[in-house]
PDB file of C-alpha atoms in Angstrom:
ATOM      1  CA  ALA X   1     100.840  89.752  95.509  1.00 78.00           C
ATOM      2  CA  GLN X   2      99.671  93.281  95.061  1.00 86.00           C
ATOM      3  CA  THR X   3      97.004  94.334  92.591  1.00 93.00           C
ATOM      4  CA  VAL X   4      96.026  97.776  91.352  1.00 97.00           C
ATOM      5  CA  THR X   5      92.640  98.483  89.834  1.00 97.00           C
ATOM      6  CA  GLN X   6      91.615 101.482  87.787  1.00 97.00           C
ATOM      7  CA  SER X   7      87.910 101.149  87.110  1.00 96.00           C
ATOM      8  CA  GLN X   8      87.610 103.954  84.557  1.00 96.00           C
ATOM      9  CA  PRO X   9      89.142 102.965  81.194  1.00 96.00           C
ATOM     10  CA  GLU X  10      88.334 106.374  79.692  1.00 97.00           C
ATOM     11  CA  MET X  11      87.316 109.793  80.931  1.00 97.00           C
ATOM     12  CA  SER X  12      86.885 113.194  79.384  1.00 97.00           C
ATOM     13  CA  VAL X  13      86.763 116.674  80.840  1.00 97.00           C
ATOM     14  CA  GLN X  14      86.390 120.202  79.556  1.00 98.00           C
ATOM     15  CA  GLU X  15      89.350 122.501  79.700  1.00 97.00           C
ATOM     16  CA  ALA X  16      89.600 124.399  83.013  1.00 97.00           C
ATOM     17  CA  GLU X  17      87.342 121.938  84.814  1.00 98.00           C
ATOM     18  CA  THR X  18      88.245 119.445  87.527  1.00 98.00           C
ATOM     19  CA  VAL X  19      88.392 115.688  87.096  1.00 98.00           C
ATOM     20  CA  THR X  20      89.055 112.812  89.481  1.00 98.00           C
ATOM     21  CA  LEU X  21      90.606 109.505  88.467  1.00 98.00           C
ATOM     22  CA  SER X  22      90.009 106.484  90.675  1.00 98.00           C
ATOM     23  CA  CYS X  23      92.428 103.823  91.851  1.00 98.00           C
ATOM     24  CA  THR X  24      92.101 101.030  94.372  1.00 98.00           C
ATOM     25  CA  TYR X  25      94.730  98.547  95.396  1.00 97.00           C
ATOM     26  CA  ASP X  26      95.050  95.388  97.365  1.00 96.00           C
ATOM     27  CA  THR X  27      97.997  94.599  99.583  1.00 93.00           C
ATOM     28  CA  SER X  28      98.881  93.072 102.902  1.00 91.00           C
ATOM     29  CA  GLU X  29     101.867  95.384 103.263  1.00 88.00           C
ATOM     30  CA  ASN X  30     101.804  98.204 105.773  1.00 87.00           C
ATOM     31  CA  ASN X  31     104.680 100.231 104.375  1.00 87.00           C
ATOM     32  CA  TYR X  32     104.459 101.136 100.722  1.00 90.00           C
ATOM     33  CA  TYR X  33     104.324 103.928  98.168  1.00 92.00           C
ATOM     34  CA  LEU X  34     101.733 104.922  95.611  1.00 94.00           C
ATOM     35  CA  PHE X  35     102.297 106.812  92.414  1.00 95.00           C
ATOM     36  CA  TRP X  36     100.434 108.343  89.531  1.00 97.00           C
ATOM     37  CA  TYR X  37     102.269 108.314  86.243  1.00 97.00           C
ATOM     38  CA  LYS X  38     101.173 110.083  83.065  1.00 97.00           C
ATOM     39  CA  GLN X  39     101.882 108.664  79.618  1.00 96.00           C
ATOM     40  CA  PRO X  40     101.177 111.141  76.810  1.00 94.00           C
ATOM     41  CA  PRO X  41     101.130 110.090  73.138  1.00 90.00           C
ATOM     42  CA  SER X  42     104.937 110.266  73.120  1.00 88.00           C
ATOM     43  CA  ARG X  43     104.775 107.213  75.453  1.00 89.00           C
ATOM     44  CA  GLN X  44     107.236 108.665  77.948  1.00 90.00           C
ATOM     45  CA  MET X  45     106.115 107.740  81.462  1.00 94.00           C
ATOM     46  CA  ILE X  46     106.169 110.870  83.581  1.00 94.00           C
ATOM     47  CA  LEU X  47     105.759 110.897  87.334  1.00 94.00           C
ATOM     48  CA  VAL X  48     102.831 113.079  88.358  1.00 96.00           C
ATOM     49  CA  ILE X  49     102.691 112.575  92.103  1.00 95.00           C
ATOM     50  CA  ARG X  50     103.714 110.141  94.838  1.00 93.00           C
ATOM     51  CA  GLN X  51     102.397 109.282  98.264  1.00 94.00           C
ATOM     52  CA  GLU X  52     104.073 107.501 101.170  1.00 90.00           C
ATOM     53  CA  ALA X  53     101.636 105.220 102.938  1.00 90.00           C
ATOM     54  CA  TYR X  54     102.899 106.213 106.365  1.00 88.00           C
ATOM     55  CA  LYS X  55     102.010 109.859 105.710  1.00 88.00           C
ATOM     56  CA  GLN X  56      98.425 110.776 106.439  1.00 85.00           C
ATOM     57  CA  GLN X  57      98.648 114.076 104.614  1.00 91.00           C
ATOM     58  CA  ASN X  58      97.575 113.893 100.999  1.00 94.00           C
ATOM     59  CA  ALA X  59     100.257 114.754  98.470  1.00 93.00           C
ATOM     60  CA  THR X  60      99.852 117.815  96.256  1.00 93.00           C
ATOM     61  CA  GLU X  61     101.796 118.970  93.205  1.00 93.00           C
ATOM     62  CA  ASN X  62     100.466 122.211  91.737  1.00 95.00           C
ATOM     63  CA  ARG X  63      97.164 121.321  90.004  1.00 97.00           C
ATOM     64  CA  PHE X  64      97.440 117.654  90.961  1.00 97.00           C
ATOM     65  CA  SER X  65      96.380 116.270  94.306  1.00 97.00           C
ATOM     66  CA  VAL X  66      95.477 112.887  95.699  1.00 97.00           C
ATOM     67  CA  ASN X  67      92.890 111.564  98.095  1.00 97.00           C
ATOM     68  CA  PHE X  68      94.634 108.743  99.925  1.00 96.00           C
ATOM     69  CA  GLN X  69      92.379 106.537 102.030  1.00 95.00           C
ATOM     70  CA  LYS X  70      94.635 103.859 103.517  1.00 94.00           C
ATOM     71  CA  ALA X  71      91.927 101.862 105.264  1.00 94.00           C
ATOM     72  CA  ALA X  72      89.840 101.766 102.117  1.00 96.00           C
ATOM     73  CA  LYS X  73      92.944 101.147  99.979  1.00 96.00           C
ATOM     74  CA  SER X  74      91.937 103.952  97.693  1.00 97.00           C
ATOM     75  CA  PHE X  75      94.190 106.443  95.938  1.00 97.00           C
ATOM     76  CA  SER X  76      92.410 108.873  93.614  1.00 98.00           C
ATOM     77  CA  LEU X  77      93.971 111.659  91.576  1.00 98.00           C
ATOM     78  CA  LYS X  78      92.322 115.048  91.229  1.00 98.00           C
ATOM     79  CA  ILE X  79      93.350 117.330  88.404  1.00 98.00           C
ATOM     80  CA  SER X  80      92.219 120.926  88.810  1.00 98.00           C
ATOM     81  CA  ASP X  81      91.993 123.518  86.042  1.00 97.00           C
ATOM     82  CA  SER X  82      92.485 120.826  83.390  1.00 98.00           C
ATOM     83  CA  GLN X  83      94.667 121.790  80.465  1.00 97.00           C
ATOM     84  CA  LEU X  84      94.883 120.373  76.950  1.00 97.00           C
ATOM     85  CA  GLY X  85      98.367 119.107  77.772  1.00 95.00           C
ATOM     86  CA  ASP X  86      96.897 116.887  80.472  1.00 97.00           C
ATOM     87  CA  THR X  87      95.485 114.617  77.768  1.00 97.00           C
ATOM     88  CA  ALA X  88      97.226 111.307  78.368  1.00 97.00           C
ATOM     89  CA  MET X  89      96.937 107.820  79.780  1.00 97.00           C
ATOM     90  CA  TYR X  90      97.201 107.902  83.563  1.00 98.00           C
ATOM     91  CA  PHE X  91      98.546 104.936  85.493  1.00 98.00           C
ATOM     92  CA  CYS X  92      98.236 104.292  89.175  1.00 98.00           C
ATOM     93  CA  ALA X  93     101.150 102.296  90.559  1.00 96.00           C
ATOM     94  CA  PHE X  94     102.081 100.568  93.810  1.00 94.00           C
ATOM     95  CA  MET X  95     105.489  99.815  95.241  1.00 91.00           C
ATOM     96  CA  LYS X  96     106.132  98.047  98.517  1.00 86.00           C
ATOM     97  CA  HIS X  97     108.861  99.407 100.720  1.00 80.00           C
ATOM     98  CA  VAL X  98     112.157  97.671 100.113  1.00 74.00           C
ATOM     99  CA  ASN X  99     115.143  98.243 102.348  1.00 69.00           C
ATOM    100  CA  SER X 100     118.344  99.453 100.787  1.00 66.00           C
ATOM    101  CA  GLY X 101     119.960  96.579  98.956  1.00 65.00           C
ATOM    102  CA  GLY X 102     116.823  94.511  99.024  1.00 67.00           C
ATOM    103  CA  SER X 103     115.068  92.795  96.179  1.00 65.00           C
ATOM    104  CA  ASN X 104     111.516  92.939  94.923  1.00 66.00           C
ATOM    105  CA  TYR X 105     111.957  96.615  94.061  1.00 76.00           C
ATOM    106  CA  LYS X 106     109.319  97.117  91.380  1.00 85.00           C
ATOM    107  CA  LEU X 107     106.179  98.942  90.399  1.00 91.00           C
ATOM    108  CA  THR X 108     102.823  97.233  89.973  1.00 94.00           C
ATOM    109  CA  PHE X 109     100.618  99.167  87.599  1.00 96.00           C
ATOM    110  CA  GLY X 110      96.905  99.439  87.014  1.00 97.00           C
ATOM    111  CA  LYS X 111      95.519  99.141  83.496  1.00 96.00           C
ATOM    112  CA  GLY X 112      95.316 102.900  83.094  1.00 97.00           C
ATOM    113  CA  THR X 113      92.709 105.586  82.472  1.00 98.00           C
ATOM    114  CA  LEU X 114      92.744 107.468  79.191  1.00 97.00           C
ATOM    115  CA  LEU X 115      91.956 111.088  79.979  1.00 98.00           C
ATOM    116  CA  THR X 116      90.955 113.453  77.204  1.00 97.00           C
ATOM    117  CA  VAL X 117      90.767 117.172  77.867  1.00 97.00           C
ATOM    118  CA  ASN X 118      88.452 118.906  75.414  1.00 97.00           C
ATOM    119  CA  PRO X 119      88.776 122.566  74.411  1.00 96.00           C
TER     120      PRO X 119
ATOM    121  CA  LYS J   1     120.967 116.115  83.587  1.00 64.00           C
ATOM    122  CA  ALA J   2     120.193 113.603  80.840  1.00 77.00           C
ATOM    123  CA  GLY J   3     117.255 111.305  81.369  1.00 92.00           C
ATOM    124  CA  VAL J   4     116.988 107.586  80.813  1.00 96.00           C
ATOM    125  CA  THR J   5     118.095 106.822  77.272  1.00 96.00           C
ATOM    126  CA  GLN J   6     116.918 103.803  75.340  1.00 97.00           C
ATOM    127  CA  THR J   7     118.133 102.541  71.995  1.00 97.00           C
ATOM    128  CA  PRO J   8     116.944 101.706  69.472  1.00 97.00           C
ATOM    129  CA  ARG J   9     113.630 103.518  69.605  1.00 96.00           C
ATOM    130  CA  TYR J  10     111.979 101.455  66.908  1.00 97.00           C
ATOM    131  CA  LEU J  11     112.786  98.099  65.418  1.00 97.00           C
ATOM    132  CA  ILE J  12     111.174  95.368  63.404  1.00 98.00           C
ATOM    133  CA  LYS J  13     112.246  91.749  63.743  1.00 98.00           C
ATOM    134  CA  THR J  14     111.165  88.455  62.287  1.00 98.00           C
ATOM    135  CA  ARG J  15     109.844  85.544  64.312  1.00 98.00           C
ATOM    136  CA  GLY J  16     112.641  83.353  65.547  1.00 98.00           C
ATOM    137  CA  GLN J  17     115.233  86.119  65.581  1.00 98.00           C
ATOM    138  CA  GLN J  18     116.697  87.608  68.688  1.00 98.00           C
ATOM    139  CA  VAL J  19     116.898  91.246  69.772  1.00 98.00           C
ATOM    140  CA  THR J  20     118.960  93.298  72.179  1.00 98.00           C
ATOM    141  CA  LEU J  21     117.724  96.562  73.659  1.00 98.00           C
ATOM    142  CA  SER J  22     119.946  99.022  75.448  1.00 98.00           C
ATOM    143  CA  CYS J  23     119.330 101.396  78.322  1.00 98.00           C
ATOM    144  CA  SER J  24     121.505 104.113  79.840  1.00 97.00           C
ATOM    145  CA  PRO J  25     120.221 105.218  83.246  1.00 96.00           C
ATOM    146  CA  ILE J  26     120.297 108.698  84.690  1.00 94.00           C
ATOM    147  CA  SER J  27     123.786 109.540  85.849  1.00 93.00           C
ATOM    148  CA  GLY J  28     124.296 108.273  89.384  1.00 90.00           C
ATOM    149  CA  HIS J  29     121.401 105.833  89.266  1.00 91.00           C
ATOM    150  CA  ARG J  30     122.404 102.257  89.999  1.00 89.00           C
ATOM    151  CA  SER J  31     119.068 100.472  89.809  1.00 90.00           C
ATOM    152  CA  VAL J  32     117.750  99.676  86.349  1.00 93.00           C
ATOM    153  CA  SER J  33     114.480  97.904  85.690  1.00 94.00           C
ATOM    154  CA  TRP J  34     112.618  96.840  82.575  1.00 97.00           C
ATOM    155  CA  TYR J  35     108.903  96.737  81.843  1.00 97.00           C
ATOM    156  CA  GLN J  36     106.897  95.412  78.932  1.00 98.00           C
ATOM    157  CA  GLN J  37     103.820  97.319  77.816  1.00 97.00           C
ATOM    158  CA  THR J  38     101.185  95.739  75.578  1.00 96.00           C
ATOM    159  CA  PRO J  39      97.538  96.665  74.945  1.00 91.00           C
ATOM    160  CA  GLY J  40      96.335  93.364  76.349  1.00 89.00           C
ATOM    161  CA  GLN J  41      98.530  92.864  79.398  1.00 91.00           C
ATOM    162  CA  GLY J  42      99.319  96.454  80.241  1.00 93.00           C
ATOM    163  CA  LEU J  43     102.580  97.224  82.028  1.00 96.00           C
ATOM    164  CA  GLN J  44     104.410  94.215  83.355  1.00 96.00           C
ATOM    165  CA  PHE J  45     107.656  94.051  85.292  1.00 95.00           C
ATOM    166  CA  LEU J  46     110.442  92.112  83.577  1.00 96.00           C
ATOM    167  CA  PHE J  47     113.490  92.401  85.847  1.00 92.00           C
ATOM    168  CA  GLU J  48     115.557  94.723  87.974  1.00 92.00           C
ATOM    169  CA  TYR J  49     119.317  95.063  88.214  1.00 92.00           C
ATOM    170  CA  PHE J  50     121.520  96.689  90.787  1.00 89.00           C
ATOM    171  CA  SER J  51     125.308  96.628  90.830  1.00 87.00           C
ATOM    172  CA  GLU J  52     125.375  94.177  87.926  1.00 91.00           C
ATOM    173  CA  THR J  53     123.159  91.706  89.803  1.00 90.00           C
ATOM    174  CA  GLN J  54     119.639  90.724  88.880  1.00 90.00           C
ATOM    175  CA  ARG J  55     117.689  91.147  92.087  1.00 87.00           C
ATOM    176  CA  ASN J  56     114.204  90.434  90.877  1.00 87.00           C
ATOM    177  CA  LYS J  57     112.544  88.878  87.864  1.00 90.00           C
ATOM    178  CA  GLY J  58     108.960  88.995  86.682  1.00 92.00           C
ATOM    179  CA  ASN J  59     106.899  86.160  85.315  1.00 93.00           C
ATOM    180  CA  PHE J  60     108.402  85.917  81.844  1.00 96.00           C
ATOM    181  CA  PRO J  61     109.902  82.918  80.031  1.00 96.00           C
ATOM    182  CA  GLY J  62     113.630  82.316  79.977  1.00 96.00           C
ATOM    183  CA  ARG J  63     113.800  83.798  76.465  1.00 97.00           C
ATOM    184  CA  PHE J  64     113.847  87.160  78.210  1.00 98.00           C
ATOM    185  CA  SER J  65     117.161  87.965  79.797  1.00 97.00           C
ATOM    186  CA  GLY J  66     119.179  90.968  80.759  1.00 97.00           C
ATOM    187  CA  ARG J  67     122.375  92.202  82.213  1.00 97.00           C
ATOM    188  CA  GLN J  68     123.891  95.282  83.740  1.00 96.00           C
ATOM    189  CA  PHE J  69     127.375  96.605  83.228  1.00 96.00           C
ATOM    190  CA  SER J  70     129.726  98.226  85.723  1.00 95.00           C
ATOM    191  CA  ASN J  71     128.689 101.691  84.504  1.00 94.00           C
ATOM    192  CA  SER J  72     125.045 100.782  85.307  1.00 94.00           C
ATOM    193  CA  ARG J  73     124.052 100.613  81.652  1.00 97.00           C
ATOM    194  CA  SER J  74     121.745  97.702  80.978  1.00 98.00           C
ATOM    195  CA  GLU J  75     120.725  95.516  78.094  1.00 98.00           C
ATOM    196  CA  MET J  76     117.841  93.172  77.698  1.00 98.00           C
ATOM    197  CA  ASN J  77     117.725  90.363  75.211  1.00 98.00           C
ATOM    198  CA  VAL J  78     114.818  88.404  73.811  1.00 98.00           C
ATOM    199  CA  SER J  79     115.670  85.225  71.940  1.00 96.00           C
ATOM    200  CA  THR J  80     113.518  83.215  69.558  1.00 97.00           C
ATOM    201  CA  LEU J  81     111.092  86.070  69.081  1.00 98.00           C
ATOM    202  CA  GLU J  82     107.376  85.377  68.951  1.00 98.00           C
ATOM    203  CA  LEU J  83     104.606  87.567  67.564  1.00 97.00           C
ATOM    204  CA  GLY J  84     103.383  88.153  71.110  1.00 96.00           C
ATOM    205  CA  ASP J  85     106.667  89.814  72.025  1.00 97.00           C
ATOM    206  CA  SER J  86     105.610  92.853  70.023  1.00 98.00           C
ATOM    207  CA  ALA J  87     105.461  95.587  72.633  1.00 98.00           C
ATOM    208  CA  LEU J  88     106.849  98.792  74.005  1.00 97.00           C
ATOM    209  CA  TYR J  89     109.782  97.976  76.267  1.00 98.00           C
ATOM    210  CA  LEU J  90     110.373 100.579  78.924  1.00 97.00           C
ATOM    211  CA  CYS J  91     113.561 100.960  80.892  1.00 97.00           C
ATOM    212  CA  ALA J  92     113.546 102.784  84.205  1.00 95.00           C
ATOM    213  CA  SER J  93     116.206 103.868  86.642  1.00 93.00           C
ATOM    214  CA  SER J  94     116.419 105.052  90.212  1.00 89.00           C
ATOM    215  CA  LEU J  95     119.023 105.704  92.858  1.00 84.00           C
ATOM    216  CA  GLU J  96     118.326 102.385  94.521  1.00 71.00           C
ATOM    217  CA  ALA J  97     115.787 100.535  96.582  1.00 61.00           C
ATOM    218  CA  GLY J  98     114.732 102.003  99.874  1.00 58.00           C
ATOM    219  CA  THR J  99     112.677 105.005 100.893  1.00 58.00           C
ATOM    220  CA  GLY J 100     110.617 104.672  97.731  1.00 64.00           C
ATOM    221  CA  ASN J 101     113.074 106.488  95.517  1.00 76.00           C
ATOM    222  CA  THR J 102     111.337 107.748  92.425  1.00 83.00           C
ATOM    223  CA  ILE J 103     111.631 105.549  89.378  1.00 89.00           C
ATOM    224  CA  TYR J 104     112.232 107.457  86.147  1.00 92.00           C
ATOM    225  CA  PHE J 105     111.387 106.028  82.746  1.00 95.00           C
ATOM    226  CA  GLY J 106     112.893 106.271  79.313  1.00 95.00           C
ATOM    227  CA  GLU J 107     110.896 106.808  76.139  1.00 94.00           C
ATOM    228  CA  GLY J 108     110.873 103.118  75.360  1.00 96.00           C
ATOM    229  CA  SER J 109     111.842 100.833  72.520  1.00 97.00           C
ATOM    230  CA  TRP J 110     109.064  99.823  70.177  1.00 97.00           C
ATOM    231  CA  LEU J 111     109.539  96.232  69.056  1.00 98.00           C
ATOM    232  CA  THR J 112     107.439  94.799  66.259  1.00 98.00           C
ATOM    233  CA  VAL J 113     107.761  91.101  65.480  1.00 98.00           C
ATOM    234  CA  VAL J 114     106.509  90.023  62.064  1.00 97.00           C
TER     235      VAL J 114
END
């Protein structure tokens, strides 16, 4: 079974600064996907960024980027130029590759990191 | 394009009752999954449906069940409610398994059991 660990329950950052959220995972799979989801107070889970394990290049989406270290099983999220709207709970999630029509298609989540951006 | 729609958004039930939650996936999405979110246990996978078939089930008692209709809409049911069933229930949809298709979430249904 896969496990996802987020070691920082809470973090805070000043507006316009950069912050990095940590995530480690444990799996015996070689082909999988990693995600960061954001859950603001509205509770809607919003995809921030995704990474395919077979890609060495780190994913980037505007101010959000990841540092994917496959051998270390580490997947951290860097938020640059933090904005007040970034205040939310951030979840790291793992999904093993499942062939089309296959079962076991699910996300395994970490416990989350509550990020507060201060003005 | 409309997102994942869940109804009702909020509900209060009494212990021993049963509840049904509904989920309409994004148009064209055939995979629907359900997750339970609680402060203590975090986000836990309940089950996943594709083409009206349950393909995977999480570690929950048989009181938790679901189904999917031919239009991909899904319902989950919890019978004989317990206080510990109080949670946010999130529905998610995606095109289908394979190639790590992105899973999109609804806003959730808040269930309070008193």
